[in-house]
Amino acid sequence: MGPLYYASPLDHVETDKVAHAAVSYVISDQLYKHGMNHFLAATTTIALGAAKEKFLDSHWDGKDFAADCMGAMLYQIRF
């Protein structure tokens, strides 16, 4: 009998990274809904993520910043 569970690459995504992406998505959404265009909302969200990593954390975490960028970019997908 084979395994009952197959590993997914998503099994190794840290909760912190999902939180970074989700918060960036929400920030982009709120900036857009309050008057910014999509480009400025994404750019501002990414800048906020970079500033947070640079000035508020004890060290730069590129994976956190990548998750911030991912959240901002996911908001740009239009269905």
mmCIF file as gemmi writes it, N, C-alpha and C atoms, coordinates in Angstrom:
data_model
loop_
_atom_site.group_PDB
_atom_site.id
_atom_site.type_symbol
_atom_site.label_atom_id
_atom_site.label_alt_id
_atom_site.label_comp_id
_atom_site.label_asym_id
_atom_site.label_entity_id
_atom_site.label_seq_id
_atom_site.pdbx_PDB_ins_code
_atom_site.Cartn_x
_atom_site.Cartn_y
_atom_site.Cartn_z
_atom_site.occupancy
_atom_site.B_iso_or_equiv
_atom_site.pdbx_formal_charge
_atom_site.auth_seq_id
_atom_site.auth_asym_id
_atom_site.pdbx_PDB_model_num
ATOM 1 N N . MET Axp A 1 ? 0.851 -1.17 0 1 0 ? 1 A 1
ATOM 2 C CA . MET Axp A 1 ? 0 0 0 1 0 ? 1 A 1
ATOM 3 C C . MET Axp A 1 ? 0.899 1.237 0 1 0 ? 1 A 1
ATOM 4 N N . GLY Axp A 2 ? 0.546 2.218 -0.819 1 0 ? 2 A 1
ATOM 5 C CA . GLY Axp A 2 ? 1.321 3.452 -0.935 1 0 ? 2 A 1
ATOM 6 C C . GLY Axp A 2 ? 1.065 4.405 0.229 1 0 ? 2 A 1
ATOM 7 N N . PRO Axp A 3 ? 1.815 5.483 0.23 1 0 ? 3 A 1
ATOM 8 C CA . PRO Axp A 3 ? 1.626 6.46 1.305 1 0 ? 3 A 1
ATOM 9 C C . PRO Axp A 3 ? 0.246 7.114 1.221 1 0 ? 3 A 1
ATOM 10 N N . LEU Axp A 4 ? -0.265 7.467 2.369 1 0 ? 4 A 1
ATOM 11 C CA . LEU Axp A 4 ? -1.578 8.115 2.425 1 0 ? 4 A 1
ATOM 12 C C . LEU Axp A 4 ? -1.482 9.618 2.222 1 0 ? 4 A 1
ATOM 13 N N . TYR Axp A 5 ? -0.29 10.123 2.247 1 0 ? 5 A 1
ATOM 14 C CA . TYR Axp A 5 ? -0.095 11.564 2.15 1 0 ? 5 A 1
ATOM 15 C C . TYR Axp A 5 ? 1.063 11.845 1.213 1 0 ? 5 A 1
ATOM 16 N N . TYR Axp A 6 ? 0.876 12.741 0.278 1 0 ? 6 A 1
ATOM 17 C CA . TYR Axp A 6 ? 1.932 13.138 -0.635 1 0 ? 6 A 1
ATOM 18 C C . TYR Axp A 6 ? 2.374 14.543 -0.283 1 0 ? 6 A 1
ATOM 19 N N . ALA Axp A 7 ? 3.666 14.719 -0.129 1 0 ? 7 A 1
ATOM 20 C CA . ALA Axp A 7 ? 4.21 16.017 0.252 1 0 ? 7 A 1
ATOM 21 C C . ALA Axp A 7 ? 4.03 17.016 -0.881 1 0 ? 7 A 1
ATOM 22 N N . SER Axp A 8 ? 3.763 18.222 -0.504 1 0 ? 8 A 1
ATOM 23 C CA . SER Axp A 8 ? 3.633 19.329 -1.435 1 0 ? 8 A 1
ATOM 24 C C . SER Axp A 8 ? 4.715 20.354 -1.119 1 0 ? 8 A 1
ATOM 25 N N . PRO Axp A 9 ? 5.198 21.073 -2.124 1 0 ? 9 A 1
ATOM 26 C CA . PRO Axp A 9 ? 6.167 22.132 -1.826 1 0 ? 9 A 1
ATOM 27 C C . PRO Axp A 9 ? 5.59 23.182 -0.873 1 0 ? 9 A 1
ATOM 28 N N . LEU Axp A 10 ? 4.285 23.328 -0.867 1 0 ? 10 A 1
ATOM 29 C CA . LEU Axp A 10 ? 3.642 24.301 0.012 1 0 ? 10 A 1
ATOM 30 C C . LEU Axp A 10 ? 3.664 23.873 1.473 1 0 ? 10 A 1
ATOM 31 N N . ASP Axp A 11 ? 3.974 22.613 1.738 1 0 ? 11 A 1
ATOM 32 C CA . ASP Axp A 11 ? 4.054 22.142 3.118 1 0 ? 11 A 1
ATOM 33 C C . ASP Axp A 11 ? 5.174 22.831 3.896 1 0 ? 11 A 1
ATOM 34 N N . HIS Axp A 12 ? 6.131 23.393 3.185 1 0 ? 12 A 1
ATOM 35 C CA . HIS Axp A 12 ? 7.294 23.979 3.835 1 0 ? 12 A 1
ATOM 36 C C . HIS Axp A 12 ? 7.237 25.499 3.902 1 0 ? 12 A 1
ATOM 37 N N . VAL Axp A 13 ? 6.099 26.087 3.547 1 0 ? 13 A 1
ATOM 38 C CA . VAL Axp A 13 ? 5.947 27.536 3.634 1 0 ? 13 A 1
ATOM 39 C C . VAL Axp A 13 ? 5.682 27.909 5.091 1 0 ? 13 A 1
ATOM 40 N N . GLU Axp A 14 ? 6.488 28.796 5.601 1 0 ? 14 A 1
ATOM 41 C CA . GLU Axp A 14 ? 6.341 29.206 6.992 1 0 ? 14 A 1
ATOM 42 C C . GLU Axp A 14 ? 5.106 30.091 7.17 1 0 ? 14 A 1
ATOM 43 N N . THR Axp A 15 ? 4.474 29.987 8.32 1 0 ? 15 A 1
ATOM 44 C CA . THR Axp A 15 ? 3.297 30.795 8.627 1 0 ? 15 A 1
ATOM 45 C C . THR Axp A 15 ? 3.627 32.278 8.536 1 0 ? 15 A 1
ATOM 46 N N . ASP Axp A 16 ? 4.816 32.648 8.944 1 0 ? 16 A 1
ATOM 47 C CA . ASP Axp A 16 ? 5.244 34.046 8.894 1 0 ? 16 A 1
ATOM 48 C C . ASP Axp A 16 ? 5.21 34.583 7.465 1 0 ? 16 A 1
ATOM 49 N N . LYS Axp A 17 ? 5.626 33.77 6.512 1 0 ? 17 A 1
ATOM 50 C CA . LYS Axp A 17 ? 5.642 34.222 5.113 1 0 ? 17 A 1
ATOM 51 C C . LYS Axp A 17 ? 4.224 34.403 4.579 1 0 ? 17 A 1
ATOM 52 N N . VAL Axp A 18 ? 3.335 33.517 4.967 1 0 ? 18 A 1
ATOM 53 C CA . VAL Axp A 18 ? 1.921 33.648 4.564 1 0 ? 18 A 1
ATOM 54 C C . VAL Axp A 18 ? 1.348 34.924 5.164 1 0 ? 18 A 1
ATOM 55 N N . ALA Axp A 19 ? 1.701 35.217 6.41 1 0 ? 19 A 1
ATOM 56 C CA . ALA Axp A 19 ? 1.224 36.44 7.061 1 0 ? 19 A 1
ATOM 57 C C . ALA Axp A 19 ? 1.75 37.679 6.339 1 0 ? 19 A 1
ATOM 58 N N . HIS Axp A 20 ? 3.02 37.673 5.955 1 0 ? 20 A 1
ATOM 59 C CA . HIS Axp A 20 ? 3.586 38.801 5.208 1 0 ? 20 A 1
ATOM 60 C C . HIS Axp A 20 ? 2.819 39.013 3.899 1 0 ? 20 A 1
ATOM 61 N N . ALA Axp A 21 ? 2.584 37.948 3.166 1 0 ? 21 A 1
ATOM 62 C CA . ALA Axp A 21 ? 1.871 38.064 1.893 1 0 ? 21 A 1
ATOM 63 C C . ALA Axp A 21 ? 0.441 38.548 2.108 1 0 ? 21 A 1
ATOM 64 N N . ALA Axp A 22 ? -0.231 38.027 3.12 1 0 ? 22 A 1
ATOM 65 C CA . ALA Axp A 22 ? -1.621 38.409 3.382 1 0 ? 22 A 1
ATOM 66 C C . ALA Axp A 22 ? -1.732 39.878 3.779 1 0 ? 22 A 1
ATOM 67 N N . VAL Axp A 23 ? -0.836 40.33 4.644 1 0 ? 23 A 1
ATOM 68 C CA . VAL Axp A 23 ? -0.879 41.737 5.069 1 0 ? 23 A 1
ATOM 69 C C . VAL Axp A 23 ? -0.568 42.655 3.889 1 0 ? 23 A 1
ATOM 70 N N . SER Axp A 24 ? 0.382 42.293 3.065 1 0 ? 24 A 1
ATOM 71 C CA . SER Axp A 24 ? 0.697 43.102 1.886 1 0 ? 24 A 1
ATOM 72 C C . SER Axp A 24 ? -0.473 43.148 0.914 1 0 ? 24 A 1
ATOM 73 N N . TYR Axp A 25 ? -1.166 42.037 0.775 1 0 ? 25 A 1
ATOM 74 C CA . TYR Axp A 25 ? -2.354 41.993 -0.086 1 0 ? 25 A 1
ATOM 75 C C . TYR Axp A 25 ? -3.402 42.978 0.436 1 0 ? 25 A 1
ATOM 76 N N . VAL Axp A 26 ? -3.65 42.945 1.73 1 0 ? 26 A 1
ATOM 77 C CA . VAL Axp A 26 ? -4.662 43.817 2.332 1 0 ? 26 A 1
ATOM 78 C C . VAL Axp A 26 ? -4.25 45.284 2.235 1 0 ? 26 A 1
ATOM 79 N N . ILE Axp A 27 ? -2.974 45.576 2.479 1 0 ? 27 A 1
ATOM 80 C CA . ILE Axp A 27 ? -2.509 46.963 2.362 1 0 ? 27 A 1
ATOM 81 C C . ILE Axp A 27 ? -2.703 47.458 0.936 1 0 ? 27 A 1
ATOM 82 N N . SER Axp A 28 ? -2.331 46.653 -0.055 1 0 ? 28 A 1
ATOM 83 C CA . SER Axp A 28 ? -2.532 47.045 -1.461 1 0 ? 28 A 1
ATOM 84 C C . SER Axp A 28 ? -4.004 47.286 -1.75 1 0 ? 28 A 1
ATOM 85 N N . ASP Axp A 29 ? -4.841 46.418 -1.249 1 0 ? 29 A 1
ATOM 86 C CA . ASP Axp A 29 ? -6.282 46.557 -1.446 1 0 ? 29 A 1
ATOM 87 C C . ASP Axp A 29 ? -6.791 47.874 -0.862 1 0 ? 29 A 1
ATOM 88 N N . GLN Axp A 30 ? -6.417 48.166 0.358 1 0 ? 30 A 1
ATOM 89 C CA . GLN Axp A 30 ? -6.905 49.373 1.013 1 0 ? 30 A 1
ATOM 90 C C . GLN Axp A 30 ? -6.364 50.644 0.362 1 0 ? 30 A 1
ATOM 91 N N . LEU Axp A 31 ? -5.109 50.63 -0.056 1 0 ? 31 A 1
ATOM 92 C CA . LEU Axp A 31 ? -4.562 51.791 -0.755 1 0 ? 31 A 1
ATOM 93 C C . LEU Axp A 31 ? -5.302 52.028 -2.067 1 0 ? 31 A 1
ATOM 94 N N . TYR Axp A 32 ? -5.584 50.955 -2.796 1 0 ? 32 A 1
ATOM 95 C CA . TYR Axp A 32 ? -6.324 51.086 -4.053 1 0 ? 32 A 1
ATOM 96 C C . TYR Axp A 32 ? -7.74 51.605 -3.798 1 0 ? 32 A 1
ATOM 97 N N . LYS Axp A 33 ? -8.392 51.055 -2.804 1 0 ? 33 A 1
ATOM 98 C CA . LYS Axp A 33 ? -9.771 51.469 -2.514 1 0 ? 33 A 1
ATOM 99 C C . LYS Axp A 33 ? -9.86 52.889 -1.98 1 0 ? 33 A 1
ATOM 100 N N . HIS Axp A 34 ? -8.74 53.427 -1.5 1 0 ? 34 A 1
ATOM 101 C CA . HIS Axp A 34 ? -8.742 54.796 -0.995 1 0 ? 34 A 1
ATOM 102 C C . HIS Axp A 34 ? -8.079 55.773 -1.959 1 0 ? 34 A 1
ATOM 103 N N . GLY Axp A 35 ? -8.033 55.411 -3.232 1 0 ? 35 A 1
ATOM 104 C CA . GLY Axp A 35 ? -7.678 56.386 -4.246 1 0 ? 35 A 1
ATOM 105 C C . GLY Axp A 35 ? -6.398 56.18 -5.024 1 0 ? 35 A 1
ATOM 106 N N . MET Axp A 36 ? -5.53 55.286 -4.617 1 0 ? 36 A 1
ATOM 107 C CA . MET Axp A 36 ? -4.31 55.07 -5.395 1 0 ? 36 A 1
ATOM 108 C C . MET Axp A 36 ? -4.605 54.157 -6.578 1 0 ? 36 A 1
ATOM 109 N N . ASN Axp A 37 ? -3.837 54.342 -7.655 1 0 ? 37 A 1
ATOM 110 C CA . ASN Axp A 37 ? -3.981 53.389 -8.752 1 0 ? 37 A 1
ATOM 111 C C . ASN Axp A 37 ? -3.234 52.102 -8.381 1 0 ? 37 A 1
ATOM 112 N N . HIS Axp A 38 ? -3.411 51.074 -9.188 1 0 ? 38 A 1
ATOM 113 C CA . HIS Axp A 38 ? -2.817 49.768 -8.863 1 0 ? 38 A 1
ATOM 114 C C . HIS Axp A 38 ? -1.297 49.835 -8.748 1 0 ? 38 A 1
ATOM 115 N N . PHE Axp A 39 ? -0.661 50.56 -9.661 1 0 ? 39 A 1
ATOM 116 C CA . PHE Axp A 39 ? 0.8 50.644 -9.642 1 0 ? 39 A 1
ATOM 117 C C . PHE Axp A 39 ? 1.304 51.299 -8.358 1 0 ? 39 A 1
ATOM 118 N N . LEU Axp A 40 ? 0.715 52.446 -7.999 1 0 ? 40 A 1
ATOM 119 C CA . LEU Axp A 40 ? 1.151 53.145 -6.794 1 0 ? 40 A 1
ATOM 120 C C . LEU Axp A 40 ? 0.843 52.353 -5.529 1 0 ? 40 A 1
ATOM 121 N N . ALA Axp A 41 ? -0.285 51.661 -5.512 1 0 ? 41 A 1
ATOM 122 C CA . ALA Axp A 41 ? -0.633 50.837 -4.354 1 0 ? 41 A 1
ATOM 123 C C . ALA Axp A 41 ? 0.405 49.727 -4.163 1 0 ? 41 A 1
ATOM 124 N N . ALA Axp A 42 ? 0.786 49.067 -5.251 1 0 ? 42 A 1
ATOM 125 C CA . ALA Axp A 42 ? 1.783 47.997 -5.167 1 0 ? 42 A 1
ATOM 126 C C . ALA Axp A 42 ? 3.15 48.547 -4.777 1 0 ? 42 A 1
ATOM 127 N N . THR Axp A 43 ? 3.55 49.655 -5.402 1 0 ? 43 A 1
ATOM 128 C CA . THR Axp A 43 ? 4.851 50.255 -5.114 1 0 ? 43 A 1
ATOM 129 C C . THR Axp A 43 ? 4.941 50.704 -3.662 1 0 ? 43 A 1
ATOM 130 N N . THR Axp A 44 ? 3.889 51.335 -3.166 1 0 ? 44 A 1
ATOM 131 C CA . THR Axp A 44 ? 3.868 51.792 -1.779 1 0 ? 44 A 1
ATOM 132 C C . THR Axp A 44 ? 3.917 50.613 -0.818 1 0 ? 44 A 1
ATOM 133 N N . THR Axp A 45 ? 3.179 49.562 -1.124 1 0 ? 45 A 1
ATOM 134 C CA . THR Axp A 45 ? 3.173 48.376 -0.268 1 0 ? 45 A 1
ATOM 135 C C . THR Axp A 45 ? 4.551 47.731 -0.218 1 0 ? 45 A 1
ATOM 136 N N . ILE Axp A 46 ? 5.205 47.629 -1.352 1 0 ? 46 A 1
ATOM 137 C CA . ILE Axp A 46 ? 6.544 47.049 -1.4 1 0 ? 46 A 1
ATOM 138 C C . ILE Axp A 46 ? 7.533 47.928 -0.644 1 0 ? 46 A 1
ATOM 139 N N . ALA Axp A 47 ? 7.403 49.244 -0.785 1 0 ? 47 A 1
ATOM 140 C CA . ALA Axp A 47 ? 8.275 50.169 -0.051 1 0 ? 47 A 1
ATOM 141 C C . ALA Axp A 47 ? 8.068 50.04 1.456 1 0 ? 47 A 1
ATOM 142 N N . LEU Axp A 48 ? 6.818 49.884 1.88 1 0 ? 48 A 1
ATOM 143 C CA . LEU Axp A 48 ? 6.539 49.687 3.31 1 0 ? 48 A 1
ATOM 144 C C . LEU Axp A 48 ? 7.168 48.39 3.813 1 0 ? 48 A 1
ATOM 145 N N . GLY Axp A 49 ? 7.083 47.339 3.006 1 0 ? 49 A 1
ATOM 146 C CA . GLY Axp A 49 ? 7.695 46.066 3.382 1 0 ? 49 A 1
ATOM 147 C C . GLY Axp A 49 ? 9.206 46.179 3.51 1 0 ? 49 A 1
ATOM 148 N N . ALA Axp A 50 ? 9.825 46.904 2.57 1 0 ? 50 A 1
ATOM 149 C CA . ALA Axp A 50 ? 11.277 47.093 2.622 1 0 ? 50 A 1
ATOM 150 C C . ALA Axp A 50 ? 11.667 47.922 3.844 1 0 ? 50 A 1
ATOM 151 N N . ALA Axp A 51 ? 10.904 48.974 4.121 1 0 ? 51 A 1
ATOM 152 C CA . ALA Axp A 51 ? 11.2 49.823 5.277 1 0 ? 51 A 1
ATOM 153 C C . ALA Axp A 51 ? 11.052 49.036 6.582 1 0 ? 51 A 1
ATOM 154 N N . LYS Axp A 52 ? 10.044 48.197 6.651 1 0 ? 52 A 1
ATOM 155 C CA . LYS Axp A 52 ? 9.832 47.377 7.843 1 0 ? 52 A 1
ATOM 156 C C . LYS Axp A 52 ? 11.028 46.446 8.06 1 0 ? 52 A 1
ATOM 157 N N . GLU Axp A 53 ? 11.464 45.796 6.985 1 0 ? 53 A 1
ATOM 158 C CA . GLU Axp A 53 ? 12.601 44.88 7.101 1 0 ? 53 A 1
ATOM 159 C C . GLU Axp A 53 ? 13.883 45.62 7.481 1 0 ? 53 A 1
ATOM 160 N N . LYS Axp A 54 ? 14.077 46.794 6.913 1 0 ? 54 A 1
ATOM 161 C CA . LYS Axp A 54 ? 15.315 47.55 7.144 1 0 ? 54 A 1
ATOM 162 C C . LYS Axp A 54 ? 15.36 48.179 8.527 1 0 ? 54 A 1
ATOM 163 N N . PHE Axp A 55 ? 14.254 48.804 8.962 1 0 ? 55 A 1
ATOM 164 C CA . PHE Axp A 55 ? 14.301 49.64 10.156 1 0 ? 55 A 1
ATOM 165 C C . PHE Axp A 55 ? 13.667 49.029 11.404 1 0 ? 55 A 1
ATOM 166 N N . LEU Axp A 56 ? 12.74 48.103 11.256 1 0 ? 56 A 1
ATOM 167 C CA . LEU Axp A 56 ? 12.046 47.573 12.422 1 0 ? 56 A 1
ATOM 168 C C . LEU Axp A 56 ? 12.531 46.192 12.855 1 0 ? 56 A 1
ATOM 169 N N . ASP Axp A 57 ? 13.115 45.436 11.955 1 0 ? 57 A 1
ATOM 170 C CA . ASP Axp A 57 ? 13.601 44.103 12.303 1 0 ? 57 A 1
ATOM 171 C C . ASP Axp A 57 ? 15.085 44.165 12.662 1 0 ? 57 A 1
ATOM 172 N N . SER Axp A 58 ? 15.536 43.167 13.396 1 0 ? 58 A 1
ATOM 173 C CA . SER Axp A 58 ? 16.946 43.148 13.801 1 0 ? 58 A 1
ATOM 174 C C . SER Axp A 58 ? 17.882 42.783 12.651 1 0 ? 58 A 1
ATOM 175 N N . HIS Axp A 59 ? 17.35 42.14 11.618 1 0 ? 59 A 1
ATOM 176 C CA . HIS Axp A 59 ? 18.153 41.79 10.448 1 0 ? 59 A 1
ATOM 177 C C . HIS Axp A 59 ? 17.25 41.719 9.224 1 0 ? 59 A 1
ATOM 178 N N . TRP Axp A 60 ? 17.861 41.877 8.053 1 0 ? 60 A 1
ATOM 179 C CA . TRP Axp A 60 ? 17.117 41.817 6.794 1 0 ? 60 A 1
ATOM 180 C C . TRP Axp A 60 ? 16.779 40.366 6.488 1 0 ? 60 A 1
ATOM 181 N N . ASP Axp A 61 ? 15.506 40.099 6.232 1 0 ? 61 A 1
ATOM 182 C CA . ASP Axp A 61 ? 15.079 38.754 5.841 1 0 ? 61 A 1
ATOM 183 C C . ASP Axp A 61 ? 14.528 38.842 4.426 1 0 ? 61 A 1
ATOM 184 N N . GLY Axp A 62 ? 15.317 38.391 3.474 1 0 ? 62 A 1
ATOM 185 C CA . GLY Axp A 62 ? 14.916 38.464 2.073 1 0 ? 62 A 1
ATOM 186 C C . GLY Axp A 62 ? 13.662 37.665 1.773 1 0 ? 62 A 1
ATOM 187 N N . LYS Axp A 63 ? 13.454 36.582 2.504 1 0 ? 63 A 1
ATOM 188 C CA . LYS Axp A 63 ? 12.259 35.777 2.282 1 0 ? 63 A 1
ATOM 189 C C . LYS Axp A 63 ? 11.009 36.51 2.756 1 0 ? 63 A 1
ATOM 190 N N . ASP Axp A 64 ? 11.112 37.254 3.855 1 0 ? 64 A 1
ATOM 191 C CA . ASP Axp A 64 ? 9.983 38.073 4.297 1 0 ? 64 A 1
ATOM 192 C C . ASP Axp A 64 ? 9.674 39.134 3.252 1 0 ? 64 A 1
ATOM 193 N N . PHE Axp A 65 ? 10.715 39.771 2.742 1 0 ? 65 A 1
ATOM 194 C CA . PHE Axp A 65 ? 10.507 40.806 1.725 1 0 ? 65 A 1
ATOM 195 C C . PHE Axp A 65 ? 9.913 40.209 0.45 1 0 ? 65 A 1
ATOM 196 N N . ALA Axp A 66 ? 10.368 39.03 0.07 1 0 ? 66 A 1
ATOM 197 C CA . ALA Axp A 66 ? 9.8 38.363 -1.112 1 0 ? 66 A 1
ATOM 198 C C . ALA Axp A 66 ? 8.319 38.062 -0.897 1 0 ? 66 A 1
ATOM 199 N N . ALA Axp A 67 ? 7.952 37.661 0.325 1 0 ? 67 A 1
ATOM 200 C CA . ALA Axp A 67 ? 6.544 37.405 0.628 1 0 ? 67 A 1
ATOM 201 C C . ALA Axp A 67 ? 5.739 38.701 0.576 1 0 ? 67 A 1
ATOM 202 N N . ASP Axp A 68 ? 6.33 39.808 1.045 1 0 ? 68 A 1
ATOM 203 C CA . ASP Axp A 68 ? 5.665 41.112 0.933 1 0 ? 68 A 1
ATOM 204 C C . ASP Axp A 68 ? 5.398 41.456 -0.532 1 0 ? 68 A 1
ATOM 205 N N . CYS Axp A 69 ? 6.407 41.249 -1.36 1 0 ? 69 A 1
ATOM 206 C CA . CYS Axp A 69 ? 6.257 41.521 -2.8 1 0 ? 69 A 1
ATOM 207 C C . CYS Axp A 69 ? 5.19 40.624 -3.423 1 0 ? 69 A 1
ATOM 208 N N . MET Axp A 70 ? 5.169 39.367 -3.014 1 0 ? 70 A 1
ATOM 209 C CA . MET Axp A 70 ? 4.187 38.421 -3.546 1 0 ? 70 A 1
ATOM 210 C C . MET Axp A 70 ? 2.764 38.871 -3.216 1 0 ? 70 A 1
ATOM 211 N N . GLY Axp A 71 ? 2.536 39.308 -1.988 1 0 ? 71 A 1
ATOM 212 C CA . GLY Axp A 71 ? 1.205 39.77 -1.608 1 0 ? 71 A 1
ATOM 213 C C . GLY Axp A 71 ? 0.768 40.974 -2.418 1 0 ? 71 A 1
ATOM 214 N N . ALA Axp A 72 ? 1.683 41.913 -2.615 1 0 ? 72 A 1
ATOM 215 C CA . ALA Axp A 72 ? 1.358 43.09 -3.41 1 0 ? 72 A 1
ATOM 216 C C . ALA Axp A 72 ? 1.077 42.713 -4.862 1 0 ? 72 A 1
ATOM 217 N N . MET Axp A 73 ? 1.836 41.776 -5.385 1 0 ? 73 A 1
ATOM 218 C CA . MET Axp A 73 ? 1.643 41.366 -6.785 1 0 ? 73 A 1
ATOM 219 C C . MET Axp A 73 ? 0.375 40.517 -6.951 1 0 ? 73 A 1
ATOM 220 N N . LEU Axp A 74 ? 0.051 39.713 -5.962 1 0 ? 74 A 1
ATOM 221 C CA . LEU Axp A 74 ? -1.18 38.903 -6.061 1 0 ? 74 A 1
ATOM 222 C C . LEU Axp A 74 ? -2.414 39.799 -6.153 1 0 ? 74 A 1
ATOM 223 N N . TYR Axp A 75 ? -2.362 40.954 -5.507 1 0 ? 75 A 1
ATOM 224 C CA . TYR Axp A 75 ? -3.498 41.87 -5.582 1 0 ? 75 A 1
ATOM 225 C C . TYR Axp A 75 ? -3.692 42.405 -6.999 1 0 ? 75 A 1
ATOM 226 N N . GLN Axp A 76 ? -2.613 42.417 -7.769 1 0 ? 76 A 1
ATOM 227 C CA . GLN Axp A 76 ? -2.676 42.972 -9.118 1 0 ? 76 A 1
ATOM 228 C C . GLN Axp A 76 ? -3.384 42.04 -10.112 1 0 ? 76 A 1
ATOM 229 N N . ILE Axp A 77 ? -3.565 40.789 -9.742 1 0 ? 77 A 1
ATOM 230 C CA . ILE Axp A 77 ? -4.235 39.844 -10.638 1 0 ? 77 A 1
ATOM 231 C C . ILE Axp A 77 ? -5.715 40.205 -10.696 1 0 ? 77 A 1
ATOM 232 N N . ARG Axp A 78 ? -6.203 40.394 -11.898 1 0 ? 78 A 1
ATOM 233 C CA . ARG Axp A 78 ? -7.601 40.77 -12.095 1 0 ? 78 A 1
ATOM 234 C C . ARG Axp A 78 ? -8.353 39.598 -12.713 1 0 ? 78 A 1
ATOM 235 N N . PHE Axp A 79 ? -9.458 39.265 -12.105 1 0 ? 79 A 1
ATOM 236 C CA . PHE Axp A 79 ? -10.268 38.156 -12.601 1 0 ? 79 A 1
ATOM 237 C C . PHE Axp A 79 ? -11.423 38.654 -13.421 1 0 ? 79 A 1
